[in-house]
Structures are given as structure tokens and as C-alpha cells.
mmCIF file of C-alpha atoms and ligand atoms in Angstrom:
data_model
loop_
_atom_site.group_PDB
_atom_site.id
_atom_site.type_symbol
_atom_site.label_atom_id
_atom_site.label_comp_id
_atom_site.label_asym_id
_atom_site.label_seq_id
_atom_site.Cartn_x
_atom_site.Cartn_y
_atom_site.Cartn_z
ATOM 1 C CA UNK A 1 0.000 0.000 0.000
ATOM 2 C CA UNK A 2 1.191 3.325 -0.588
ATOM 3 C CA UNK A 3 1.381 6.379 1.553
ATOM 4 C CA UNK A 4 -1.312 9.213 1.222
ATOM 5 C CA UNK A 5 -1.536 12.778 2.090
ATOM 6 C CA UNK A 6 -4.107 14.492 3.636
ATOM 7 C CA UNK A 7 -3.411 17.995 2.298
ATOM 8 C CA UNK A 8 -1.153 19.505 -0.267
ATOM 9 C CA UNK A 9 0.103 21.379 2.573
ATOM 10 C CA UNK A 10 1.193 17.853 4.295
ATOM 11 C CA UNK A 11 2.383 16.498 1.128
ATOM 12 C CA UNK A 12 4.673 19.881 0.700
ATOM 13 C CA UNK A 13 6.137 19.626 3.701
ATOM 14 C CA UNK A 14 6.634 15.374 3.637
ATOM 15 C CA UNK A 15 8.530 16.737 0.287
ATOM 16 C CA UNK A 16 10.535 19.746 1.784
ATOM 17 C CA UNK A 17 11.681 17.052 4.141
ATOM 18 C CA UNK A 18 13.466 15.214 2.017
ATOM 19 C CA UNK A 19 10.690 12.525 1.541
ATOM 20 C CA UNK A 20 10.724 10.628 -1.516
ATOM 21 C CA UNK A 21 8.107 9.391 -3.756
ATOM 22 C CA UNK A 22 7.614 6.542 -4.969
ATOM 23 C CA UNK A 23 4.521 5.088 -7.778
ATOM 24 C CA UNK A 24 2.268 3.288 -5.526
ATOM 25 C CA UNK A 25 1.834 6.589 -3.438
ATOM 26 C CA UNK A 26 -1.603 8.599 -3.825
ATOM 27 C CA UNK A 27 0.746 11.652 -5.108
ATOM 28 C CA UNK A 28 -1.077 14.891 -5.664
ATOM 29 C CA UNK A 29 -2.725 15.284 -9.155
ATOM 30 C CA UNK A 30 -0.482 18.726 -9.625
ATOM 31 C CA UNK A 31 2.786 16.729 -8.779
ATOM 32 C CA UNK A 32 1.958 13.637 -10.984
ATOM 33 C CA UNK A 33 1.621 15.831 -13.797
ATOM 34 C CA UNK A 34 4.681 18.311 -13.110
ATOM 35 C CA UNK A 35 6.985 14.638 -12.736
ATOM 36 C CA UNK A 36 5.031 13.349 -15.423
ATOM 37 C CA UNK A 37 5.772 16.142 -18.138
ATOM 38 C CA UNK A 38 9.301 16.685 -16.729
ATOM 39 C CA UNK A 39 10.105 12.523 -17.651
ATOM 40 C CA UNK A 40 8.372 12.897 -20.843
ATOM 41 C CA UNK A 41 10.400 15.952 -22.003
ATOM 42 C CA UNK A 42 13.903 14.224 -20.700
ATOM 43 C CA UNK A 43 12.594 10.767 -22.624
ATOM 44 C CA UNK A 44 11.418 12.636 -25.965
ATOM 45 C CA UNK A 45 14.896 14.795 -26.125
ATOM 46 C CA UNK A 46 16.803 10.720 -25.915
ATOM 47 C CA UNK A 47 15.126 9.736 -28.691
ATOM 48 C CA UNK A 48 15.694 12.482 -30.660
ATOM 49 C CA UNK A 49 19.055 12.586 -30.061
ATOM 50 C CA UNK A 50 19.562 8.861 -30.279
ATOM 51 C CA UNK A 51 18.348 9.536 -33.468
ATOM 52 C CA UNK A 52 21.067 12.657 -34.354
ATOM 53 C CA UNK A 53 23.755 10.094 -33.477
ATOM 54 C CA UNK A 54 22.449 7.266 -35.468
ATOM 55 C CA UNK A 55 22.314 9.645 -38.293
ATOM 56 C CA UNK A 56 26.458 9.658 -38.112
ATOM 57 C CA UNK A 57 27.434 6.478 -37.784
ATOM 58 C CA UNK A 58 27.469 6.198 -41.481
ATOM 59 C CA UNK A 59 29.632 9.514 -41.680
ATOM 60 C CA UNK A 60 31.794 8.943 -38.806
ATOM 61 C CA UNK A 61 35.542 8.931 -40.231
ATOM 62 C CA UNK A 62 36.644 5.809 -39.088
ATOM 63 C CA UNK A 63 35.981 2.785 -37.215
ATOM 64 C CA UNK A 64 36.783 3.511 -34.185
ATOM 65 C CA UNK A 65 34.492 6.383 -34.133
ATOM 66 C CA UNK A 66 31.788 4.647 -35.849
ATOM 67 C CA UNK A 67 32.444 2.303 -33.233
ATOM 68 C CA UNK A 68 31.927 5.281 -30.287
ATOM 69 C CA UNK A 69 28.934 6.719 -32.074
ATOM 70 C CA UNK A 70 27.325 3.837 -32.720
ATOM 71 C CA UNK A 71 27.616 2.861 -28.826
ATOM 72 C CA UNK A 72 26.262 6.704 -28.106
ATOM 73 C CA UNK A 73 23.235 5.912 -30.697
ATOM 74 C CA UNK A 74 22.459 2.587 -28.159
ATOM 75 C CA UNK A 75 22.806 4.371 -25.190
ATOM 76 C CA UNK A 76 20.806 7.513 -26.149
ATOM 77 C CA UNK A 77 17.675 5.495 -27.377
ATOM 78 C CA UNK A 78 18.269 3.207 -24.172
ATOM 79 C CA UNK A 79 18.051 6.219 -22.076
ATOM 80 C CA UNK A 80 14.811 7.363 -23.963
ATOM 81 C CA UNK A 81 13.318 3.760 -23.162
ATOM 82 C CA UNK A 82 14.214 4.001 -19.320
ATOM 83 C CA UNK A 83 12.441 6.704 -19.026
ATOM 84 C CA UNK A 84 9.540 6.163 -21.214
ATOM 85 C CA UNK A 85 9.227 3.080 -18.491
ATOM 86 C CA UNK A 86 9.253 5.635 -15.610
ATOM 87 C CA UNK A 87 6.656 8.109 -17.215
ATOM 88 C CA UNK A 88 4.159 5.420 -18.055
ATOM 89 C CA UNK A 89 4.513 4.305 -14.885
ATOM 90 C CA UNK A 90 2.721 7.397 -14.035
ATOM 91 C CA UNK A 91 -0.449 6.038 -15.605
ATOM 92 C CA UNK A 92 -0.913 9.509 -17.432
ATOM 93 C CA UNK A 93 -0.275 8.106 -21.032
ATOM 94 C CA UNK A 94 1.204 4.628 -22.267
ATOM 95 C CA UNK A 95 4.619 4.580 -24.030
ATOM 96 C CA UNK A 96 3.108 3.929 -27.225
ATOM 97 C CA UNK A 97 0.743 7.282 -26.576
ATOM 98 C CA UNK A 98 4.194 9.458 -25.728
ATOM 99 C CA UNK A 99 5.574 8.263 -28.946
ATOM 100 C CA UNK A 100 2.915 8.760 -31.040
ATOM 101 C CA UNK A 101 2.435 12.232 -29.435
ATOM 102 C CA UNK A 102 6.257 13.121 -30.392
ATOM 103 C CA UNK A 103 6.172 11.495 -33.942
ATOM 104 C CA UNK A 104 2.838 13.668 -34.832
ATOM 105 C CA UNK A 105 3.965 16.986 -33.884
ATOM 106 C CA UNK A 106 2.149 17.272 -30.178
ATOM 107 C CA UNK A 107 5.195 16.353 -28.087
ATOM 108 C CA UNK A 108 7.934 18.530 -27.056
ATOM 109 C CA UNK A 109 12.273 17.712 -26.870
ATOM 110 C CA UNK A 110 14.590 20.457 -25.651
ATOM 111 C CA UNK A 111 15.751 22.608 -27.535
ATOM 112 C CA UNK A 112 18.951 21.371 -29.095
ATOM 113 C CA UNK A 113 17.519 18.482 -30.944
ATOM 114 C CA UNK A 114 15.446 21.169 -32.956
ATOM 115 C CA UNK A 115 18.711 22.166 -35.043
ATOM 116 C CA UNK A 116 20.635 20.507 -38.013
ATOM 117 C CA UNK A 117 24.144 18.855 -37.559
ATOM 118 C CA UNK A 118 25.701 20.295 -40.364
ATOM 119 C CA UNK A 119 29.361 18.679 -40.102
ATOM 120 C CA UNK A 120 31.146 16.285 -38.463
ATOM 121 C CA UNK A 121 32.570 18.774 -36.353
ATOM 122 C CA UNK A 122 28.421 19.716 -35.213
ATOM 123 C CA UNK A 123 29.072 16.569 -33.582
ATOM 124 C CA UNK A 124 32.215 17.465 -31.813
ATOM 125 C CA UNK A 125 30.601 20.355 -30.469
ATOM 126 C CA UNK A 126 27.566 18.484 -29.645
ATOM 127 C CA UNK A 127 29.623 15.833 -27.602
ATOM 128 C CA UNK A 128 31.975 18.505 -26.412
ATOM 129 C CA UNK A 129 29.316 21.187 -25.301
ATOM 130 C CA UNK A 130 25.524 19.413 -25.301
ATOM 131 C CA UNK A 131 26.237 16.043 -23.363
ATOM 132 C CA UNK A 132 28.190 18.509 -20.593
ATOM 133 C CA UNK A 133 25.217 20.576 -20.535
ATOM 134 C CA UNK A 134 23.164 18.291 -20.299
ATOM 135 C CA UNK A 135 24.924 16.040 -17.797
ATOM 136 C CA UNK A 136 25.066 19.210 -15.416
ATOM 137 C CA UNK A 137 20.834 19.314 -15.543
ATOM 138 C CA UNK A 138 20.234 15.978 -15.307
ATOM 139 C CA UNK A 139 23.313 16.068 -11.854
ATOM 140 C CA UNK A 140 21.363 18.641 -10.606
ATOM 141 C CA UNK A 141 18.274 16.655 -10.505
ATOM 142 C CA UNK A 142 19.543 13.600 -9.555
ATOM 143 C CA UNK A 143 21.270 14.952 -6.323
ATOM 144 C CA UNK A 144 18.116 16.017 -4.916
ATOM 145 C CA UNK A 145 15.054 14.751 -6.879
ATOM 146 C CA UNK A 146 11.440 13.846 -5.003
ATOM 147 C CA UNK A 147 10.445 11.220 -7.560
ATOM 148 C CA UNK A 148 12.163 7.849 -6.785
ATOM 149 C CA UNK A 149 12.005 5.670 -9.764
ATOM 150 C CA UNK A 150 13.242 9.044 -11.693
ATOM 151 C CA UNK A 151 16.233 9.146 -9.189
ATOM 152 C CA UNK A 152 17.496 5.971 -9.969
ATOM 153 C CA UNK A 153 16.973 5.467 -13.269
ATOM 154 C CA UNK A 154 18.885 9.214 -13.924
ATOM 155 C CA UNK A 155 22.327 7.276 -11.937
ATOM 156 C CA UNK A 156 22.419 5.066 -14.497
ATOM 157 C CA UNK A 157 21.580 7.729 -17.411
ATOM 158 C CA UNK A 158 24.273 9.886 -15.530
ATOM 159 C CA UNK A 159 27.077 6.857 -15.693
ATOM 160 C CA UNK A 160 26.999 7.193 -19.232
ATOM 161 C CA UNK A 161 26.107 10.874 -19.864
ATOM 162 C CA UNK A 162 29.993 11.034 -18.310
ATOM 163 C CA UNK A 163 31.158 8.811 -21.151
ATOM 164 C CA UNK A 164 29.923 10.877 -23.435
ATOM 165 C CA UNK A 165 31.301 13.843 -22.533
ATOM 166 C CA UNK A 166 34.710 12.511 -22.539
ATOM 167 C CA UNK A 167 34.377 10.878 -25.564
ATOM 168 C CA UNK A 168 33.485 14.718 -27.008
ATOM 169 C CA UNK A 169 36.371 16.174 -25.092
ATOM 170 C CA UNK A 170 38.646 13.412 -26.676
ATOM 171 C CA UNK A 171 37.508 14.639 -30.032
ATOM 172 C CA UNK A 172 38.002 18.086 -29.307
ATOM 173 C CA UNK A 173 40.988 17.416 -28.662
ATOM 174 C CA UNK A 174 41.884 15.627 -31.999
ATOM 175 C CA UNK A 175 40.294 19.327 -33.482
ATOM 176 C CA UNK A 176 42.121 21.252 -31.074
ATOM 177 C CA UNK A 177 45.377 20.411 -32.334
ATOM 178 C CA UNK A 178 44.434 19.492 -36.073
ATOM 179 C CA UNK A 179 44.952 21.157 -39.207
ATOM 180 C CA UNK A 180 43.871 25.078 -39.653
ATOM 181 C CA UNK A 181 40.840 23.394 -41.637
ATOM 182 C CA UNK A 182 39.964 21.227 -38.422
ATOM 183 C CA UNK A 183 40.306 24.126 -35.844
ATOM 184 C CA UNK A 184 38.098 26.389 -38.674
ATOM 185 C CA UNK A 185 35.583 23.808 -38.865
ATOM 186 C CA UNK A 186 35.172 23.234 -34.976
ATOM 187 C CA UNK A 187 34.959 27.173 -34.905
ATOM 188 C CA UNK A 188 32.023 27.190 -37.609
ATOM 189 C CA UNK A 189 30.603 24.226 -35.077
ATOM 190 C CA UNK A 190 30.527 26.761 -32.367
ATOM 191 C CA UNK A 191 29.385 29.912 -33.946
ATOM 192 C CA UNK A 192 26.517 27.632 -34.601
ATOM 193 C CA UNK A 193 26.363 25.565 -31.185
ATOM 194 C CA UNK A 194 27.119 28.032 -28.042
ATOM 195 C CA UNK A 195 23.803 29.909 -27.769
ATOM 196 C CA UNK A 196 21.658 26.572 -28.361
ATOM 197 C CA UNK A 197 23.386 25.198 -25.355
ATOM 198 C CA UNK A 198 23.310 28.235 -23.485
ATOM 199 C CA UNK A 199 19.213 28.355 -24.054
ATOM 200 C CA UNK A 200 18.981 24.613 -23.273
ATOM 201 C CA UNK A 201 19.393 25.367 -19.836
ATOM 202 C CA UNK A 202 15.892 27.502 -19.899
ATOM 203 C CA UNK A 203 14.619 30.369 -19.189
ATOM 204 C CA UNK A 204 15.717 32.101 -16.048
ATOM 205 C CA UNK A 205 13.300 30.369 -13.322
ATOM 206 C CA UNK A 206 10.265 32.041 -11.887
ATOM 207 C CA UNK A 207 10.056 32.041 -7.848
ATOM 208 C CA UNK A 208 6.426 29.932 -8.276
ATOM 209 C CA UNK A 209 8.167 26.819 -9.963
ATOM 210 C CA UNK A 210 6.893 23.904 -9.145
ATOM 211 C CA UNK A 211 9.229 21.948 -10.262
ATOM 212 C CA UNK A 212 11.327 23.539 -7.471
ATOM 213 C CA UNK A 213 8.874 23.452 -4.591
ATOM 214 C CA UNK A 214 8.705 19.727 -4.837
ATOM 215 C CA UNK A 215 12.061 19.314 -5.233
ATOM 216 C CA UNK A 216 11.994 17.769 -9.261
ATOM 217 C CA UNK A 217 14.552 20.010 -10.032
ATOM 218 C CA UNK A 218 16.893 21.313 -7.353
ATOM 219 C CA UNK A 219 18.848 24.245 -8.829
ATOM 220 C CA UNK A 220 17.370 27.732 -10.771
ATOM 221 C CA UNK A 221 18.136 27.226 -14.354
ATOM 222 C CA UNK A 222 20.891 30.640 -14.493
ATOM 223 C CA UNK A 223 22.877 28.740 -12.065
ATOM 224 C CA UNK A 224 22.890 25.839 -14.065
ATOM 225 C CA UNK A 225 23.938 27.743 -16.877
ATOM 226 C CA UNK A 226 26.789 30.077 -15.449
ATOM 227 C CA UNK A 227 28.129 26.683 -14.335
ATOM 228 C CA UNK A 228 28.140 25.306 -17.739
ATOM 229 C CA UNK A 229 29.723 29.040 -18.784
ATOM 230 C CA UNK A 230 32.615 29.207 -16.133
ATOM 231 C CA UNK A 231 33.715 26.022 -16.860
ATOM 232 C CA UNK A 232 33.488 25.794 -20.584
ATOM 233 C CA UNK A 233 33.903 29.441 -21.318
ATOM 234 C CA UNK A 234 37.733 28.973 -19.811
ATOM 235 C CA UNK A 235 38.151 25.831 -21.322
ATOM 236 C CA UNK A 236 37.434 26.732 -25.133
ATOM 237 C CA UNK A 237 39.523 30.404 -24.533
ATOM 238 C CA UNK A 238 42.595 27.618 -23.417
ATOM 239 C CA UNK A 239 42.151 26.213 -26.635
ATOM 240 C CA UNK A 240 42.051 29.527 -28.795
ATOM 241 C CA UNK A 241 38.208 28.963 -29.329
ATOM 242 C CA UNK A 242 35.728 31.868 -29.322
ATOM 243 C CA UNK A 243 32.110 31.673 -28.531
ATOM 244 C CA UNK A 244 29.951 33.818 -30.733
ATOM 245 C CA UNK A 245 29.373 36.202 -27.847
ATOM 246 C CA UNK A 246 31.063 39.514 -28.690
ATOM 247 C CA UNK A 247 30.107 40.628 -24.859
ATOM 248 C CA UNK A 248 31.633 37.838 -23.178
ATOM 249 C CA UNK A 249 34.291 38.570 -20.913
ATOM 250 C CA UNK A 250 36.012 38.223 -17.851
ATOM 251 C CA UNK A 251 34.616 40.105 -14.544
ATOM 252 C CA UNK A 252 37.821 42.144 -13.749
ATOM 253 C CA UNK A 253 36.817 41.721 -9.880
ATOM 254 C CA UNK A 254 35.792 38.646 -9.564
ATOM 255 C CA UNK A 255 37.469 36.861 -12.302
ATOM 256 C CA UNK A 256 34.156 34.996 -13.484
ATOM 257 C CA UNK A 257 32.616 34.841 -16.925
ATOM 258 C CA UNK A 258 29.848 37.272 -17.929
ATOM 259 C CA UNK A 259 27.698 36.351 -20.378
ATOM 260 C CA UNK A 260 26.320 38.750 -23.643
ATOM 261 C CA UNK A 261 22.382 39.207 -23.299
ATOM 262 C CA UNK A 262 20.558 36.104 -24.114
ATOM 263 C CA UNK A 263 17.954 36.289 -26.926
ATOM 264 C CA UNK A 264 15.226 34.095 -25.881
ATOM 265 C CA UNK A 265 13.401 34.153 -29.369
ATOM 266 C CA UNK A 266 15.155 30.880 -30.820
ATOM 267 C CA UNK A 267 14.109 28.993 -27.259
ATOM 268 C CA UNK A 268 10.552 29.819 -27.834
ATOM 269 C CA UNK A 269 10.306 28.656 -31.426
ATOM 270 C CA UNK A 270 11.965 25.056 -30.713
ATOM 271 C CA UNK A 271 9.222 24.854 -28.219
ATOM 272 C CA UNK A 272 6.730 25.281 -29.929
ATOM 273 C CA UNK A 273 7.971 22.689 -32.891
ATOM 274 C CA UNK A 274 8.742 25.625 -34.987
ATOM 275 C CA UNK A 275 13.168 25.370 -34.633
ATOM 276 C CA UNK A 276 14.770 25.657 -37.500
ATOM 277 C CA UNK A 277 15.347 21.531 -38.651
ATOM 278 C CA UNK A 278 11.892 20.806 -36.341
ATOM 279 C CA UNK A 279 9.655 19.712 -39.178
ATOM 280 C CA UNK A 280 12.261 17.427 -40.644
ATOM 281 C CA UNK A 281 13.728 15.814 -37.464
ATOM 282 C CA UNK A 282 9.973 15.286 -36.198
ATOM 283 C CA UNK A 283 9.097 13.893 -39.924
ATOM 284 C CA UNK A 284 11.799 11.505 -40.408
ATOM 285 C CA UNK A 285 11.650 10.098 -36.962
ATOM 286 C CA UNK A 286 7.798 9.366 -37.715
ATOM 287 C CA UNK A 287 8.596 8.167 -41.086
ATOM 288 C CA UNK A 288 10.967 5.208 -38.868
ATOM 289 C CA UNK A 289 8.363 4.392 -36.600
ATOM 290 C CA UNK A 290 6.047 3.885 -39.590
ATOM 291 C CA UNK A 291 8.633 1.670 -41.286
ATOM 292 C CA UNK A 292 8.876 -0.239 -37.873
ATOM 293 C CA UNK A 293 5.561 -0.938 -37.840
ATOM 294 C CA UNK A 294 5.566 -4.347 -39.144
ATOM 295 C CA UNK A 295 8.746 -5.575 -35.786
ATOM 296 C CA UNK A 296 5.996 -4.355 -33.480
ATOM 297 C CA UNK A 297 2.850 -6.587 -35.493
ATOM 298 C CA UNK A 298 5.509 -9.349 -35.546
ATOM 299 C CA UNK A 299 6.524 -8.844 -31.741
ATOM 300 C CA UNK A 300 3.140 -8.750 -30.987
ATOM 301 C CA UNK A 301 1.617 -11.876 -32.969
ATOM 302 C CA UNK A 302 4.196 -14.354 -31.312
ATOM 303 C CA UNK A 303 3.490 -12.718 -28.153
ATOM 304 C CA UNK A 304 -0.237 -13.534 -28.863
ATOM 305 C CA UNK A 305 0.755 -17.116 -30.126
ATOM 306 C CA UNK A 306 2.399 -17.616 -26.552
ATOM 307 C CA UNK A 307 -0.174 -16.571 -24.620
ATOM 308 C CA UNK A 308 -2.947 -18.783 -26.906
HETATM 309 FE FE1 FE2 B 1 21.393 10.412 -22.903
HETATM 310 FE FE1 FE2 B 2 24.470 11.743 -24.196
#
């Protein structure tokens, strides 16, 4: 049996407690759909960037990065699975219903998957500067998250989030200290990759979140972003690389990294389906599950035959 609450007020304070959630509990309606559209979000933006990856591993130069990418591509649509599980779990929609919502147009994936890769070095970038960003978010969740199932499932997500993020620092690296056409092509990457990742973070956060008050997400989203900026800010200026910020500089006092203003126009178009590769990536991922139809008849007809 799970545990109930008698008031929101009760269930608030069970949560700023540090009490933890789990599926069997009778969870307020407002909290199982704030968890609920937070998992869906994190498990729609996997798949599509599975799918990114799998677009590469014909294009990768070599085997041993086909080799990486194609290991990324596994772990990225694993990751979107997991957490499919832990949404439907919610008994809001099934996982088939979440897909179909994403493949028609109704769902929603952050921001970053709403762009093209346009070179090989996209995907240096996107290692290098997308799977840090992202692996800062999903830290800050998992450190203090409400949700239980979510918790766990992000430790494993995490494990190899950290992977990946080496694996794009590795090939940064192989950039870094290329050819002048290398170091000019992971340039072009940036000009066209820094302000996606900064907006990925979100907009600043409002002092009514929800998602803070119960404890879903744990940090404001400006602090998750001037982390990503301190760190990676230093790290690209160490390698000669500069972000397409022409008012980002060093605090003379305090020696941190100030940021340009942030135009929040190119956020609110990718969230509404209306980024600038949207259509395509949304129509060719629904094109796959249409061409996949057939594996699922075929899954399902032996599973039938069992059962019978
Ligand atoms: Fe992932
Ligand atoms: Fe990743």
C-alpha cells in the first residue's frame, strides 16, 4: 500500500523534508503531472538525439568512431526507453501514446535536438558542449530529486552521460590540435552551437516553480547555466576557441565569466515545434516508426501465439 496525504500542505512539507516518492503513493494530481511532463520531455529529447547520433554512424571517419557513435546511438535510445518506463509508470499516457504524441507533432524535446548537424565537427561540439550541458541538468536533478524511480533510473543515465562527454572532449581534442581546416571547422561548429546550449538550460526560473517546490529540479536554471559558462567558457579560450558572444568577458573583480544578453526568441520557437530543422527531425523520426511498424505486429503476434 502506498502512503497518502491528507493535504497539499502535508504532502509539501513530507517533500521539503526530504521525503521521496515513490509510484504506488496517492501523489497529488499537480505533482503527478509536473513529474510526469518533466520525464516525458527528458525521454522525448533521448530519442531524438539517439536519433542525431544514429544519423552519423554512417559519416563517422573511421571505425573507431563509428564504433563510439554507434555505442552513443544505443545508449541515447536506451536512455529514452528508461524513461519512457518511468513516465508510463505514471499512468498519465502509455509509451506507445508518448511516442505517437512526439512522432505527430504534439510532443515537445529540448531545444537542441530542434537544429541541423551540419558537419562532423556539429558533432564534436555536440559531444563537447551538449552532453556537458546536459549532464550538469540531469546532476542537478539527480542529487536532490522527489520522484524515486526518476532518481534511480537518472544514476544510471548519468554513468553514461559522463562517457559521453569525454568521448566529445577526446575529439576536441583531436580538433584542437588538427589542421587550420579542423580548428576552422570546430569554430564554424561553435558559432553555430554556443547559444543553443546556453538556451537549453531555460529560461531564467520564476520564484512559483513547481518543479522547485517539490524538489523535481533542485537548482534555478541561471545557475545551471553560469556553471556550464565558467567552466566551458575557460576551457574553449585555453584552446584559442571563441564563442559567438562579442560581450563575453572576464569580470575584472571577480574573475568569473559574464555572459552577452541572451535572446530568448530561438528557445521559444523550438518549443513550440517551430526550430529551424523541427519539421524534418519530427518527420523523419515518424517516417521510422512507420517503417517499424511491421517488428511491433511481428513482436506482438508471437506474443499472442504464446499466450494462446
Ligand atoms: Fe542520454
Ligand atoms: Fe548523451
Amino acid at each position: 500500500m502506498g502512503r497518502s496525504w491528507g493535504t497539499l500542505a502535508e504532502f509539501d512539507a513530507f517533500v521539503a523534508d526530504g521525503g521521496i516518492v515513490e509510484p504506488i503513493d496517492d501523489m497529488p494530481d499537480e505533482y503527478r503531472q509536473a513529474v510526469f511532463r518533466f520525464i516525458e520531455l527528458h525521454a522525448n529529447s533521448e530519442l531524438m538525439g539517439g536519433l542525431t547520433e544514429r544519423d552519423w554512424i554512417p559519416r563517422a571517419p573511421g571505425l573507431r568512431r563509428k564504433m563510439a557513435v554507434l555505442a552513443k546511438t544505443q545508449d541515447e535510445i536506451g536512455h529514452a526507453h528508461l524513461l519512457y518506463m518511468v513516465a508510463g509508470d505514471l499512468g498519465m499516457k502509455t509509451r506507445t501514446e508518448m511516442l505517437e504524441d512526439l512522432f505527430a507533432g504534439r510532443g515537445r524535446f529540448h531545444n537542441v535536438f530542434h537544429y541541423q548537424a551540419v558537419t562532423w565537427a556539429d558533432q564534436v561540439a555536440i559531444a563537447y558542449l551538449v552532453d556537458a550541458g546536459a549532464l550538469i541538468s540531469q546532476q542537478a536533478v539527480f542529487k536532490q530529486c522527489s520522484y524515486g524511480p526518476y532518481r534511480r533510473i537518472l544514476r544510471r543515465i548519468i554513468a553514461e552521460e559522463g562517457f559521453h562527454m569525454r568521448h566529445g572532449e577526446e575529439m576536441l581534442l583531436t580538433f584542437a590540435e588538427g589542421t587550420t581546416t579542423q580548428r576552422r571547422m570546430f569554430a564554424e561548429a561553435l558559432d553555430r552551437w554556443w547559444w543553443p546550449t546556453l538556451h537549453m538550460f531555460g529560461p531564467p526560473s520564476k520564484p512559483d516553480d513547481v518543479l522547485a517546490r517539490w524538489r523535481i529540479k533542485s537548482e534555478r536554471n541561471e545557475d545551471l547555466r553560469d556553471k556550464f559558462v565558467q567552466k566551458y567558457a575557460t576551457l574553449l579560450d585555453s584552446y584559442g576557441f571563441t564563442p559567438p558572444d562579442p560581450e563575453l568577458r572576464r569580470d575584472p573583480d571577480t574573475g568569473r565569466w559574464v555572459t552577452g544578453e541572451i535572446d530568448w526568441e530561438p528557445l521559444k520557437a523550438t518549443l513550440s515545434n517551430l526550430g529551424p530543422d523541427s519539421a524534418r527531425r519530427v518527420a523523419d523520426a515518424a517516417t521510422h516508426w512507420a517503417d517499424s511498424r511491421w517488428v511491433r505486429e511481428a513482436l506482438e503476434s508471437v506474443a499472442a501465439g504464446v499466450a494462446a
